[in-house]
Coordinates of C-alpha atoms and ligand atoms in Angstrom, one line a residue:
M1 CA 141.8 12.7 307.9
I2 CA 140.9 10.4 310.7
I3 CA 138.2 7.7 310.1
V4 CA 136.7 6.4 313.2
I5 CA 135.3 2.8 312.9
R6 CA 132.3 1.8 315.0
P7 CA 133.1 -0.4 318.1
N8 CA 133.4 -4.1 317.6
T9 CA 133.5 -4.0 313.8
P10 CA 134.8 -7.3 312.4
R11 CA 138.2 -7.2 310.7
P12 CA 136.9 -7.7 307.1
Q13 CA 134.7 -4.6 307.4
V14 CA 137.7 -2.6 308.7
D15 CA 139.7 -3.9 305.7
E16 CA 137.0 -2.6 303.4
V17 CA 137.5 0.9 304.8
I18 CA 141.3 0.6 304.4
A19 CA 140.8 -0.5 300.8
E20 CA 138.5 2.5 300.1
V21 CA 141.0 5.0 301.6
Q22 CA 143.7 3.6 299.4
K23 CA 141.4 3.8 296.3
L24 CA 140.8 7.5 297.0
G25 CA 144.6 8.1 296.9
Y26 CA 145.5 8.2 300.6
D27 CA 148.0 6.2 302.5
P28 CA 145.9 4.3 305.2
R29 CA 147.5 3.8 308.7
P30 CA 145.1 1.7 310.8
I31 CA 145.4 1.9 314.6
F32 CA 143.7 -1.1 316.3
G33 CA 142.5 -0.3 319.8
T34 CA 141.0 -2.8 322.3
E35 CA 137.4 -1.7 321.4
Q36 CA 137.7 0.7 318.6
T37 CA 139.8 1.1 315.5
V38 CA 140.7 4.3 313.7
V39 CA 142.3 4.7 310.3
A40 CA 144.5 7.7 309.8
A41 CA 144.5 8.7 306.1
I42 CA 147.8 10.4 305.0
G43 CA 147.6 12.7 302.1
D44 CA 146.6 16.3 301.3
E45 CA 142.9 16.7 302.0
R46 CA 142.7 19.8 299.9
T47 CA 144.0 18.4 296.7
H48 CA 142.8 14.8 297.0
H49 CA 139.3 13.5 296.7
T50 CA 137.3 14.1 299.9
L51 CA 137.0 11.2 302.3
M52 CA 133.8 12.5 303.7
S53 CA 132.0 10.1 301.4
L54 CA 133.2 7.3 303.7
N55 CA 130.5 8.5 306.2
A56 CA 128.1 6.5 303.9
L57 CA 129.7 3.2 305.0
P58 CA 127.7 1.6 307.9
Q59 CA 130.9 0.6 309.8
V60 CA 132.2 4.2 309.8
E61 CA 131.2 6.2 312.9
K62 CA 132.7 9.6 311.7
V63 CA 135.3 11.1 309.4
I64 CA 137.3 13.9 311.0
P65 CA 139.3 16.4 308.9
V66 CA 142.6 17.5 310.3
Q67 CA 143.8 20.2 307.9
K68 CA 142.3 23.6 307.5
R69 CA 140.4 24.2 304.3
H70 CA 141.5 27.8 304.0
K71 CA 145.0 27.0 302.9
L72 CA 146.3 30.2 301.2
V73 CA 144.4 32.5 303.5
S74 CA 145.8 30.8 306.6
R75 CA 148.8 32.1 308.6
E76 CA 150.5 28.8 308.1
S77 CA 150.9 29.6 304.4
Q78 CA 153.0 32.7 304.8
D79 CA 155.3 34.5 307.3
G80 CA 154.0 37.8 308.4
D81 CA 151.1 39.9 307.5
T82 CA 149.9 40.7 304.0
V83 CA 150.2 44.4 303.2
V84 CA 147.7 45.4 300.5
D85 CA 148.9 48.2 298.3
V86 CA 146.0 50.3 297.1
D87 CA 147.7 52.4 294.4
G88 CA 150.2 53.7 297.0
V89 CA 148.0 53.5 300.1
K90 CA 149.2 50.5 302.2
I91 CA 146.8 48.5 304.4
G92 CA 147.8 45.8 306.9
G93 CA 150.9 44.8 308.8
N94 CA 152.6 47.9 310.3
S95 CA 151.0 50.3 307.8
P96 CA 149.2 53.3 309.2
F97 CA 145.6 52.6 310.3
C98 CA 143.5 53.1 307.2
I99 CA 140.2 55.1 307.3
M100 CA 137.8 54.6 304.4
A101 CA 134.8 57.0 304.5
G102 CA 132.1 58.4 302.5
P103 CA 128.4 58.2 301.9
C104 CA 126.4 54.9 301.8
S105 CA 125.3 55.8 298.2
V106 CA 126.6 58.2 295.7
E107 CA 123.7 60.6 295.3
S108 CA 124.9 63.7 293.5
E109 CA 128.1 65.5 292.5
E110 CA 127.6 68.1 295.3
Q111 CA 127.0 65.4 297.9
L112 CA 130.0 63.3 296.9
L113 CA 132.5 66.0 296.4
S114 CA 131.6 67.9 299.6
T115 CA 131.9 64.6 301.5
A116 CA 135.2 63.7 299.8
R117 CA 136.7 67.0 300.8
A118 CA 135.4 66.7 304.4
V119 CA 136.6 63.1 305.0
K120 CA 140.0 63.9 303.4
A121 CA 140.5 66.9 305.7
A122 CA 139.7 64.7 308.7
G123 CA 142.2 62.0 307.8
A124 CA 140.6 59.5 305.5
T125 CA 142.7 58.2 302.6
I126 CA 140.0 56.2 300.8
L127 CA 136.6 57.4 299.7
R128 CA 133.7 55.0 299.8
G129 CA 130.3 55.4 298.0
G130 CA 127.9 52.9 296.5
A131 CA 127.1 53.3 292.8
F132 CA 125.3 50.0 292.6
K133 CA 123.3 49.4 295.7
P134 CA 121.9 46.1 297.0
R135 CA 118.6 47.2 298.5
T136 CA 116.1 44.9 300.2
S137 CA 113.1 46.4 298.4
P138 CA 113.1 46.9 294.6
Y139 CA 111.3 50.2 295.3
E140 CA 114.2 51.7 297.2
F141 CA 116.9 53.8 295.7
Q142 CA 119.1 51.4 293.6
G143 CA 122.1 53.8 293.2
L144 CA 123.1 55.9 290.2
G145 CA 125.0 53.1 288.5
S146 CA 127.4 54.2 285.8
E147 CA 126.8 57.9 286.7
G148 CA 127.8 57.1 290.3
L149 CA 131.1 55.6 289.0
R150 CA 131.7 58.7 287.0
L151 CA 131.2 60.9 290.0
L152 CA 133.6 58.7 292.1
S153 CA 136.3 59.1 289.5
L154 CA 135.7 62.8 289.5
A155 CA 136.1 62.9 293.3
K156 CA 139.3 60.9 293.0
K157 CA 140.7 63.3 290.4
E158 CA 139.9 66.3 292.6
T159 CA 141.0 65.0 296.0
G160 CA 143.5 62.2 295.3
L161 CA 141.5 59.9 297.5
K162 CA 141.4 56.2 296.4
I163 CA 138.0 54.8 295.7
I164 CA 136.2 51.8 297.1
T165 CA 132.8 50.9 295.7
E166 CA 130.6 47.8 295.6
V167 CA 130.4 45.4 292.6
L168 CA 127.0 43.7 292.7
S169 CA 127.1 41.6 289.6
E170 CA 129.5 39.7 287.3
R171 CA 128.0 41.8 284.5
H172 CA 129.5 45.0 286.1
V173 CA 132.9 43.8 287.2
D174 CA 134.9 45.3 284.4
E175 CA 133.1 48.6 284.4
V176 CA 133.4 49.0 288.2
A177 CA 137.1 47.9 288.1
S178 CA 137.8 50.6 285.6
H179 CA 136.9 53.3 288.2
A180 CA 137.5 51.6 291.6
D181 CA 140.8 51.1 293.4
I182 CA 139.2 48.5 295.7
L183 CA 136.2 46.3 294.7
Q184 CA 133.8 45.9 297.6
I185 CA 132.0 42.5 297.7
G186 CA 128.9 43.1 299.8
A187 CA 127.5 41.0 302.6
R188 CA 124.7 39.7 300.3
N189 CA 127.3 38.5 297.8
S190 CA 129.9 37.1 300.1
Q191 CA 129.3 33.6 298.9
N192 CA 128.5 34.4 295.2
F193 CA 131.4 32.4 294.1
Q194 CA 131.2 33.2 290.4
L195 CA 131.3 36.9 291.3
L196 CA 134.3 36.3 293.6
I197 CA 136.1 34.6 290.7
E198 CA 135.4 37.4 288.3
A199 CA 136.4 40.0 290.8
A200 CA 139.7 38.2 291.5
R201 CA 140.4 38.1 287.8
T202 CA 140.7 41.9 287.7
G203 CA 143.7 41.9 289.9
K204 CA 142.3 44.8 291.9
P205 CA 142.4 44.9 295.7
I206 CA 139.1 43.3 297.1
L207 CA 137.3 44.0 300.3
L208 CA 135.3 41.0 301.3
K209 CA 132.4 41.7 303.6
R210 CA 131.2 39.0 306.0
G211 CA 127.8 37.6 305.0
L212 CA 124.7 38.4 307.0
S213 CA 124.6 34.9 308.6
Q214 CA 128.1 33.7 307.6
K215 CA 130.2 31.6 309.8
I216 CA 133.9 32.7 310.1
E217 CA 135.1 29.6 308.4
E218 CA 132.8 30.3 305.4
W219 CA 134.1 33.9 305.3
L220 CA 137.7 32.6 305.3
L221 CA 136.8 30.2 302.5
G222 CA 135.3 33.1 300.5
A223 CA 138.7 34.8 300.6
E224 CA 140.3 31.4 299.7
Y225 CA 138.3 31.6 296.4
L226 CA 140.0 35.0 295.7
L227 CA 143.5 33.8 296.5
A228 CA 143.0 30.5 294.7
H229 CA 142.1 32.5 291.6
G230 CA 145.3 34.4 291.7
N231 CA 144.4 37.6 293.6
G232 CA 146.2 38.0 296.9
K233 CA 145.2 41.6 297.5
V234 CA 142.3 40.7 299.8
M235 CA 140.9 42.4 302.9
F236 CA 138.3 41.0 305.3
C237 CA 135.5 43.3 306.5
E238 CA 133.4 42.6 309.5
R239 CA 130.1 44.4 309.2
G240 CA 127.9 42.7 311.8
I241 CA 125.8 39.6 311.6
R242 CA 122.2 38.8 312.1
T243 CA 121.2 37.8 315.6
F244 CA 118.1 37.9 317.8
E245 CA 119.1 41.4 319.0
T246 CA 116.8 44.3 317.9
Y247 CA 118.5 47.3 319.6
T248 CA 121.0 47.2 316.7
R249 CA 120.5 46.5 313.0
N250 CA 123.3 43.9 313.1
T251 CA 125.5 42.5 315.9
L252 CA 129.0 43.7 315.2
D253 CA 131.2 40.7 315.9
L254 CA 134.5 42.1 317.2
A255 CA 135.5 38.6 318.2
A256 CA 135.5 37.8 314.5
V257 CA 138.1 40.5 314.0
A258 CA 140.4 38.8 316.5
V259 CA 139.7 35.4 315.0
A260 CA 140.4 36.6 311.4
K261 CA 143.7 38.3 312.6
K262 CA 144.7 35.1 314.3
E263 CA 143.8 32.7 311.5
S264 CA 144.8 34.8 308.5
H265 CA 147.6 37.0 307.3
L266 CA 145.2 39.3 305.4
P267 CA 144.2 42.7 306.7
V268 CA 140.9 43.1 308.6
I269 CA 138.7 46.2 308.3
V270 CA 135.6 47.0 310.4
D271 CA 132.4 48.6 309.2
P272 CA 130.7 50.1 312.3
S273 CA 128.0 51.7 310.2
Q274 CA 126.3 48.6 308.9
G275 CA 127.6 47.0 312.1
A276 CA 125.1 48.7 314.4
G277 CA 122.8 50.6 312.0
R278 CA 123.0 53.6 314.4
A279 CA 125.0 56.7 314.0
D280 CA 125.1 57.2 317.8
L281 CA 127.1 54.0 318.2
V282 CA 129.6 54.4 315.4
R283 CA 132.3 56.2 317.6
A284 CA 132.2 53.5 320.3
L285 CA 132.4 50.7 317.7
C286 CA 135.4 52.4 316.0
K287 CA 137.2 52.4 319.3
G288 CA 136.4 48.8 319.8
A289 CA 137.7 47.9 316.4
V290 CA 141.1 49.7 317.0
A291 CA 141.4 47.9 320.3
M292 CA 140.7 44.5 318.7
G293 CA 143.5 44.9 316.2
A294 CA 141.7 45.9 313.1
D295 CA 143.8 47.4 310.3
G296 CA 141.2 50.0 309.3
L297 CA 137.6 51.2 309.2
L298 CA 134.9 51.7 306.6
I299 CA 132.6 54.5 307.8
E300 CA 129.5 56.0 306.3
V301 CA 129.5 59.8 306.2
H302 CA 126.9 62.1 304.7
P303 CA 126.5 65.9 304.6
H304 CA 122.9 65.6 305.8
P305 CA 122.2 62.1 307.1
A306 CA 118.5 62.9 307.5
E307 CA 118.2 63.5 303.8
A308 CA 120.2 60.4 302.7
L309 CA 118.7 58.2 300.0
S310 CA 120.0 55.1 301.9
D311 CA 121.0 54.2 305.4
G312 CA 120.4 57.7 306.8
Q313 CA 120.0 56.5 310.4
Q314 CA 123.6 55.1 310.5
Q315 CA 125.6 57.8 308.7
V316 CA 127.5 60.4 310.7
D317 CA 127.8 64.0 309.6
F318 CA 131.0 65.9 308.9
A319 CA 131.4 67.2 312.4
G320 CA 130.7 63.8 313.9
F321 CA 133.3 62.1 311.6
Q322 CA 135.9 64.7 312.4
A323 CA 135.3 64.2 316.2
L324 CA 135.5 60.5 316.0
V325 CA 138.7 60.4 314.0
K326 CA 140.3 62.7 316.6
D327 CA 139.0 60.5 319.4
L328 CA 140.8 57.5 317.9
Q329 CA 144.2 59.0 318.1
P330 CA 145.1 58.1 321.7
L331 CA 143.8 54.6 321.1
L332 CA 145.9 54.2 318.0
G333 CA 148.9 55.3 320.0
A334 CA 148.1 52.8 322.7
V335 CA 148.0 49.9 320.2
G336 CA 151.2 51.1 318.6
R337 CA 149.7 52.4 315.3
K338 CA 149.8 55.6 313.5
Ligands
PEP401 C1 127.3 49.3 302.3 O1 128.5 49.3 302.5 O2 126.6 50.3 302.0 C2 126.6 47.9 302.2 C3 125.5 47.7 301.5 O3 127.3 47.0 303.0 P1 126.9 45.5 303.3 O4 127.1 44.7 302.1 O5 127.8 45.2 304.5 O6 125.4 45.5 303.8
MN402 MN1 125.1 51.4 303.6

């Protein structure tokens, strides 16, 4: 950390800062300029007590951190990309581009199984479907809960697809983990740190959505929680953020995909469905995601979107899904992916 002292501070007050830095376990290296003095504090900011408290001293102008706080998530901590192995399906690095698809919510056996068969035939390897749904209104469909998990397991047994489903609460972590191959942490829970810790504990792969108004650094630190609690099988998922725009439900931030790929060794997935909230834009956003270097997609697919119990306006039907996967092939070739 660098501590910048206010101009013309008398020496005794500078010494006071130096003593404080030492007290907090850092090695102080003052640099005396003609007008201003800075104190470089040598030591690991992430394992030592923070020096931010020095901002409280009147002679301190500002405290500037030098190290990144997302230590384990950062590219500096590891050579090469992390490849997450989802029970045999590999995601990240040079692995084939991964398509996760299925309904927003699990609604019935017929709905889920017909969708599972359709998305598998079109090229998906992972089936999505919410059993526990985070709905804005308590009067909206909340998901089938445990019955939804049972149906996901049934679909897995029949098709061989791996399962991703959201875990909403610490209370449900073990139950969801006993059915899911990937635990989805939703946008509304991306900074629910106790839930992150419990999810990490299962050892299951985790897909961490970006929060509705979450800065990229906060998203990286959310993943840092998972790694710091012993689970390295983590994937980021950009799903759009809240902006002033009203043409789309959210603003899909493809720049965040490029930033996450640059900053971190973890795979990055894009969800174009929550990303725009419009089925007619899903195909274009998928193409953008491939071009931006994403490692996979999470797409909502429903047999009859108009009859869906949640997010009907953004789900594509079987024909639409098949056409969009086909459309991605030349682009995947162009970026050197299968
Ligand atoms: C979903 O995937 O259906 C969902 C609720 O996602 P998010 O948490 O991104 O809103
Ligand atoms: Mn949804």
